[in-house]
């Protein structure tokens, strides 16, 4: 009796079957047999199977079904009946097992007594230029674990529905009568669901066990690659109904709810992507099949799917094709805005229809996506091709660009160009003026002609595919849009062109929709022999000249990759740039890892400019250089100019850290201004750093030892930051923070004048003179989706109660962002994009924060401060800990609930008077060196000897 029977099913796959069988025979566990089951193939598959069995009769047996079953279930059932091993595994003839798969899975089963062992499947796309690798739900297999029931890990039941990356006890299969559905696609889903629920113990192992080979260009499509077949979709729905019934019989409501979410996020999405390319009859049948199943889903599942997935499912259920097809466009292109949107009662909805349905309102509400806050140049707009004709060498095109929430105003000056760009980078782009543009309310309609025949000159071999875009300028602001094609037929033929190099590949440009539905053109031959010519070219590429050319291209790509790699950049920095002489009077400034022009580095730079010093300033930026100062050298962080500037600079000035792997040369002075006093524990006071090995701590200390000078604003900083970073006292500069000079001077002016004067920022932000300005500046949050920070209070309630007398400025941490609903416009303002928080603090009449270091800075203004610590216990005790108890030291009320916050806001003046003495004590303890002259003292200390311009 073998340890494992591997059942290999095959159908018309004579060529690949031997490779699959060999992957079983070569297993490191030798006690393995192969049971081949041929599904009545029409080629030599069964003959090959017999030959393999004849070659190793003790290890390979072959069987054949009398007629084709139409799916993979029945061949596997036959295999189970013939299996002799203590364990059973399944393998498709176009896939292979990892060499140690059987040994690892049997060992896990023997050790844990599991009925079912599952390992990691790796999906490999085999027919692409570079093999694509995708691990199948790897988070399930990060470590070995054993489950007494699949209900302990609902994600396993919901997501890993493959039968082939698993090993089953044969007695377990027989005792429970586990068989695959006959003649049904997606048979794995039902079989694995039955197996999961029947198993008394399941073990997961973190080993690769199965390599799933995908051939996207195959002439005969697999079930996975032929989802547009309606039979395919019928079978998927039927399998899901059967699994639903199974879960209902077992009373497993949690698993059923999780599976409903997966259906919306995965199964339905796979088929929705094909809808724009199908005819009306297909769409109608698809909707009729979908509607009853969607109506039976748990409505709460819609809230757990991505917003656009839920919208598509809802509109499909309603049969609203006018809104659904654009929504599918966004489903395919995640960031595209394909609907004009609708604004109702301060909320933004995907469309104006269905808002009389409470559930529809909930699903269609897209306020949190923040479309209403983005300028047109930040929006990817749907541009639907509405007309395409051709004559001679000229193409006539028309389309309509979605105008969400009227972002293009009727009075905006509109211009546009049609852009043809070779898909291969760095090749030429051709522009044709759009001759007609008109504002149609929810869309912008355009028409033009492009004389492609006499203008477009492709090279001929290396640029066979060209993409088309419309570049729209509205009110002087530009946005680029792809052309969406909702049908396959485009014009009557191809446009004649004259390639620059050769007509061998083609002499016509033929329009076609891309795989994702955008208009493109490809070079074809007018002789109708493009396939033969392409085959000829491919043969040439396989010959010696072609091999030499490809070898040279590979070497060039490898060289480019090497030259731009992080390792190469570090070598350049240390071995080349750092050996160049230091450039005197060169200062490299950086703030918040290059994300901002702000903070103390800005204050020092501007003081140096104010004093007229003669020096070369370099500012680093990450992302965009917008809003950085003019008249300086701007370098992108981690670029070669950035590394060269750092290597040769006489001074580094930043407030966080230059890249840790960059050593500072002796001729460079590093002034670390830091970015705030500490409430939460820092450096080696953090538990995770304390737990590091000695070598890891020494490496971290090497980075910190680059600081030649470290600015502190109080002895609290000395006891906390300096100690946590293990800095020598001689490194510390008790100067205060240069950034805080403006706050100290603002308080002094206010005390001398007896009144407060608001600067130009109030006008820029549109703050009325009679409004109290509140600044909400919370600390960094890691919870929530991506970097989005959900406000911990009802901002609409705030606007309703306080909007007539207050303006709330919301300043998210630079690693977070917020989305505000449109109905609070003018009452609540997102100021997170402002580089420097200092002008915002100077403008604000009161501060609302939680644990952010802005508390130490704002206190210098001696204005009211509110501490909204709604998660105090979790933050203090479950995070990394704090240096002092905020409840005892806070110079303002510490509030736990939204109601408490609003109560304090109603009594803001009295709260301010009550905590006046506390603010003074707070400043004395945490800001004693902030006297308003920090920038001047730093410049005097380090740069006073430099000449003036």
Coordinates of C-alpha atoms in Angstrom, one line a residue, residues 202-497:
X202 CA -7.2 20.4 9.5
X203 CA -3.5 21.3 9.3
X204 CA -2.0 24.1 7.3
X205 CA 1.6 24.1 6.4
X206 CA 3.7 27.1 5.1
X207 CA 5.3 25.0 2.4
X208 CA 4.8 25.4 -1.4
X209 CA 3.1 22.2 -2.6
X210 CA 1.4 22.9 -5.9
X211 CA 2.3 24.9 -9.0
X212 CA -0.7 25.9 -11.0
X213 CA 0.2 26.6 -14.6
X214 CA -1.8 29.2 -16.4
X215 CA -1.8 29.6 -20.2
X216 CA -3.6 32.9 -21.0
X217 CA -3.0 32.7 -24.7
X218 CA -4.1 29.1 -25.2
X219 CA -6.3 28.3 -28.2
X220 CA -8.6 26.1 -26.0
X221 CA -9.5 28.2 -23.0
X222 CA -9.7 26.7 -19.5
X223 CA -12.7 27.3 -17.4
X224 CA -10.8 30.0 -15.6
X225 CA -10.1 31.8 -18.9
X226 CA -13.5 31.4 -20.4
X227 CA -15.7 33.1 -17.9
X228 CA -17.7 34.9 -20.6
X229 CA -19.4 31.5 -21.4
X230 CA -22.9 31.7 -19.9
X231 CA -22.8 28.0 -19.0
X232 CA -19.7 28.9 -16.9
X233 CA -21.7 31.5 -14.9
X234 CA -24.7 29.2 -14.5
X235 CA -22.5 26.5 -13.0
X236 CA -20.8 29.0 -10.6
X237 CA -24.2 30.2 -9.3
X238 CA -25.5 26.7 -8.9
X239 CA -22.4 25.6 -6.9
X240 CA -22.8 28.7 -4.7
X241 CA -26.4 27.8 -4.1
X242 CA -25.5 24.3 -3.0
X243 CA -22.8 25.6 -0.7
X244 CA -25.3 28.1 0.8
X245 CA -27.7 25.3 1.4
X246 CA -25.0 23.2 3.0
X247 CA -24.0 26.1 5.4
X248 CA -27.7 26.7 6.2
X249 CA -28.1 23.0 7.1
X250 CA -25.2 23.2 9.5
X251 CA -26.4 26.6 10.9
X252 CA -23.1 28.3 10.1
X253 CA -24.3 31.8 9.7
X254 CA -20.8 33.4 10.2
X255 CA -19.3 31.3 7.3
X256 CA -22.4 32.0 5.2
X257 CA -21.9 35.8 5.8
X258 CA -18.2 35.6 5.0
X259 CA -18.9 33.7 1.8
X260 CA -21.4 36.3 0.7
X261 CA -18.7 38.9 1.0
X262 CA -16.4 36.8 -1.0
X263 CA -19.0 36.4 -3.7
X264 CA -19.3 40.2 -4.1
X265 CA -15.5 40.8 -3.9
X266 CA -14.4 38.0 -6.1
X267 CA -16.8 35.6 -7.9
X268 CA -19.2 38.3 -9.2
X269 CA -16.3 40.6 -10.1
X270 CA -14.7 38.0 -12.4
X271 CA -17.8 38.0 -14.6
X272 CA -18.7 41.7 -14.3
X273 CA -15.4 42.6 -16.0
X274 CA -16.7 41.0 -19.3
X275 CA -20.0 42.8 -19.4
X276 CA -18.8 45.9 -21.5
X277 CA -17.8 43.5 -24.3
X278 CA -21.0 41.5 -24.4
X279 CA -24.2 42.1 -26.4
X280 CA -27.5 43.1 -25.1
X281 CA -28.9 39.5 -25.0
X282 CA -25.9 38.3 -23.0
X283 CA -26.3 41.2 -20.5
X284 CA -30.0 40.6 -20.1
X285 CA -29.5 36.9 -19.4
X286 CA -26.7 37.6 -17.0
X287 CA -28.9 40.0 -15.1
X288 CA -31.8 37.5 -14.9
X289 CA -29.5 34.8 -13.6
X290 CA -27.9 37.2 -11.0
X291 CA -30.9 38.9 -9.6
X292 CA -32.4 36.1 -7.5
X293 CA -29.0 35.1 -6.1
X294 CA -28.1 38.7 -5.2
X295 CA -31.4 39.2 -3.5
X296 CA -30.6 36.3 -1.3
X297 CA -27.3 37.6 -0.1
X298 CA -26.8 39.1 3.4
X299 CA -27.3 42.8 3.0
X300 CA -24.5 43.5 5.4
X301 CA -22.1 41.9 3.0
X302 CA -22.4 45.0 0.7
X303 CA -20.8 47.1 3.4
X304 CA -17.8 44.8 3.7
X305 CA -17.0 44.7 0.0
X306 CA -15.2 47.5 -1.7
X307 CA -17.5 50.4 -2.5
X308 CA -17.4 49.9 -6.3
X309 CA -18.0 46.2 -6.0
X310 CA -21.1 46.8 -3.9
X311 CA -22.3 49.5 -6.3
X312 CA -22.0 47.1 -9.3
X313 CA -23.8 44.3 -7.5
X314 CA -26.7 46.7 -6.5
X315 CA -27.1 48.2 -10.0
X316 CA -27.0 44.7 -11.5
X317 CA -29.7 43.6 -9.2
X318 CA -31.7 46.6 -10.3
X319 CA -30.9 46.0 -14.0
X320 CA -29.7 49.6 -14.3
X321 CA -27.4 49.2 -17.3
X322 CA -27.0 52.9 -17.9
X323 CA -25.3 53.3 -14.6
X324 CA -23.9 49.8 -14.3
X325 CA -21.6 49.8 -17.4
X326 CA -19.8 52.9 -16.3
X327 CA -19.5 51.5 -12.8
X328 CA -17.9 48.3 -14.3
X329 CA -15.4 50.6 -16.1
X330 CA -14.4 51.9 -12.6
X331 CA -14.3 48.3 -11.3
X332 CA -11.8 47.5 -14.0
X333 CA -9.8 50.8 -13.6
X334 CA -9.9 51.4 -9.9
X335 CA -9.3 55.1 -9.9
X336 CA -11.5 56.0 -12.8
X337 CA -14.5 58.3 -12.2
X338 CA -17.0 57.0 -14.6
X339 CA -20.2 58.6 -13.3
X340 CA -21.2 62.2 -13.1
X341 CA -22.2 61.6 -9.4
X342 CA -25.0 63.3 -7.5
X343 CA -25.0 65.5 -4.5
X344 CA -27.9 65.2 -2.1
X345 CA -28.3 66.5 1.5
X346 CA -24.6 67.0 1.9
X347 CA -23.6 63.6 0.6
X348 CA -22.2 62.4 -2.7
X349 CA -23.8 59.4 -4.5
X350 CA -22.7 57.3 -7.5
X351 CA -25.8 58.3 -9.4
X352 CA -29.1 60.2 -8.9
X353 CA -31.2 57.1 -9.3
X354 CA -32.4 54.7 -6.6
X355 CA -32.0 57.3 -3.8
X356 CA -35.6 56.7 -2.7
X357 CA -34.4 53.2 -1.6
X358 CA -32.8 53.4 1.9
X359 CA -30.5 50.4 1.1
X360 CA -29.6 52.0 -2.3
X361 CA -28.6 55.3 -0.6
X362 CA -26.3 53.3 1.7
X363 CA -24.6 51.4 -1.2
X364 CA -24.4 54.3 -3.6
X365 CA -23.0 56.8 -1.0
X366 CA -19.4 57.5 -2.2
X367 CA -18.7 60.5 0.0
X368 CA -15.8 58.7 1.8
X369 CA -14.0 58.2 -1.6
X370 CA -13.4 62.0 -1.6
X371 CA -14.2 62.7 -5.3
X372 CA -15.6 66.0 -4.3
X373 CA -12.3 67.1 -2.8
X374 CA -10.1 66.4 -5.8
X375 CA -9.2 69.0 -8.5
X376 CA -9.7 67.9 -12.1
X377 CA -6.0 67.2 -12.7
X378 CA -6.2 64.6 -9.9
X379 CA -9.2 62.8 -11.4
X380 CA -9.0 59.9 -13.9
X381 CA -12.2 60.6 -15.9
X382 CA -14.1 58.2 -18.1
X383 CA -14.0 59.2 -21.7
X384 CA -16.5 57.1 -23.7
X385 CA -15.9 56.8 -27.4
X386 CA -19.3 57.4 -29.0
X387 CA -18.4 57.4 -32.7
X388 CA -15.6 56.1 -34.8
X389 CA -15.4 56.2 -38.6
X390 CA -12.5 56.3 -41.1
X391 CA -11.9 57.3 -44.6
X392 CA -8.6 57.0 -46.5
X393 CA -6.0 57.8 -43.9
X394 CA -8.3 59.9 -41.7
X395 CA -10.1 58.7 -38.5
X396 CA -13.1 60.6 -37.2
X397 CA -13.7 60.2 -33.5
X398 CA -16.2 61.6 -31.0
X399 CA -16.7 61.0 -27.4
X400 CA -18.0 62.3 -24.1
X401 CA -15.9 62.9 -20.9
X402 CA -17.6 62.4 -17.6
X403 CA -18.0 65.7 -15.7
X404 CA -18.4 64.6 -12.0
X405 CA -20.2 67.1 -9.8
X406 CA -19.8 69.7 -12.5
X407 CA -16.1 70.1 -11.9
X408 CA -15.9 71.5 -15.4
X409 CA -18.0 74.6 -15.2
X410 CA -20.1 75.9 -18.1
X411 CA -18.0 79.0 -18.3
X412 CA -14.6 77.3 -18.3
X413 CA -12.4 77.7 -21.4
X414 CA -12.0 74.3 -23.0
X415 CA -9.2 73.0 -25.3
X416 CA -8.2 69.5 -26.0
X417 CA -5.8 67.3 -28.1
X418 CA -6.0 63.8 -29.3
X419 CA -2.7 62.0 -28.3
X420 CA -1.3 58.9 -30.1
X421 CA 1.6 57.4 -28.1
X422 CA 3.6 54.3 -28.7
X423 CA 3.1 51.8 -25.9
X424 CA 6.9 51.2 -25.8
X425 CA 8.3 54.0 -23.7
X426 CA 10.5 56.8 -25.0
X427 CA 9.2 56.7 -28.5
X428 CA 7.5 59.6 -30.3
X429 CA 4.0 61.0 -29.5
X430 CA 1.7 62.6 -32.1
X431 CA -0.9 65.2 -31.2
X432 CA -4.0 66.2 -33.2
X433 CA -6.2 69.2 -32.1
X434 CA -9.7 68.4 -31.0
X435 CA -11.9 70.5 -33.3
X436 CA -15.1 70.6 -31.4
X437 CA -15.7 70.8 -27.6
X438 CA -19.0 71.6 -25.8
X439 CA -20.2 71.5 -22.3
X440 CA -23.2 69.1 -22.0
X441 CA -23.7 69.4 -18.3
X442 CA -22.9 65.9 -16.9
X443 CA -20.4 65.4 -19.8
X444 CA -18.0 67.2 -22.0
X445 CA -18.6 66.2 -25.7
X446 CA -15.8 66.3 -28.2
X447 CA -15.2 65.6 -31.9
X448 CA -12.1 65.6 -34.1
X449 CA -10.4 64.2 -37.1
X450 CA -6.9 62.7 -37.1
X451 CA -5.0 62.4 -40.4
X452 CA -3.1 59.3 -39.3
X453 CA -2.1 58.2 -42.7
X454 CA 0.1 61.2 -43.5
X455 CA 1.1 62.1 -40.0
X456 CA 1.8 58.9 -38.0
X457 CA 5.1 57.4 -38.8
X458 CA 5.7 54.3 -36.7
X459 CA 9.2 52.7 -36.7
X460 CA 7.6 49.5 -37.8
X461 CA 9.1 46.7 -35.7
X462 CA 9.5 47.9 -32.1
X463 CA 6.3 50.1 -31.9
X464 CA 3.4 47.9 -33.2
X465 CA 0.9 49.1 -30.6
X466 CA -0.3 52.7 -30.0
X467 CA -2.5 54.0 -27.2
X468 CA -4.9 56.9 -27.7
X469 CA -5.9 59.6 -25.1
X470 CA -7.6 62.9 -25.0
X471 CA -5.8 65.6 -23.1
X472 CA -8.4 68.1 -21.9
X473 CA -7.7 71.5 -20.5
X474 CA -10.5 73.1 -18.5
X475 CA -9.9 76.6 -17.1
X476 CA -6.2 76.1 -17.8
X477 CA -6.0 72.8 -15.8
X478 CA -5.1 69.6 -17.7
X479 CA -6.3 66.1 -17.3
X480 CA -5.5 63.1 -19.5
X481 CA -8.2 60.5 -20.3
X482 CA -8.2 57.1 -22.0
X483 CA -10.9 56.3 -24.6
X484 CA -13.3 53.6 -23.4
X485 CA -14.7 51.3 -26.1
X486 CA -18.0 49.5 -25.2
X487 CA -18.1 47.4 -28.4
X488 CA -15.6 45.5 -30.5
X489 CA -16.5 46.8 -34.0
X490 CA -14.5 49.9 -34.9
X491 CA -14.9 51.3 -38.3
X492 CA -14.5 49.4 -41.6
X493 CA -10.8 48.7 -41.7
X494 CA -7.3 49.9 -41.0
X495 CA -5.6 53.2 -41.8
X496 CA -2.7 53.2 -44.2
X497 CA 0.7 54.4 -42.7

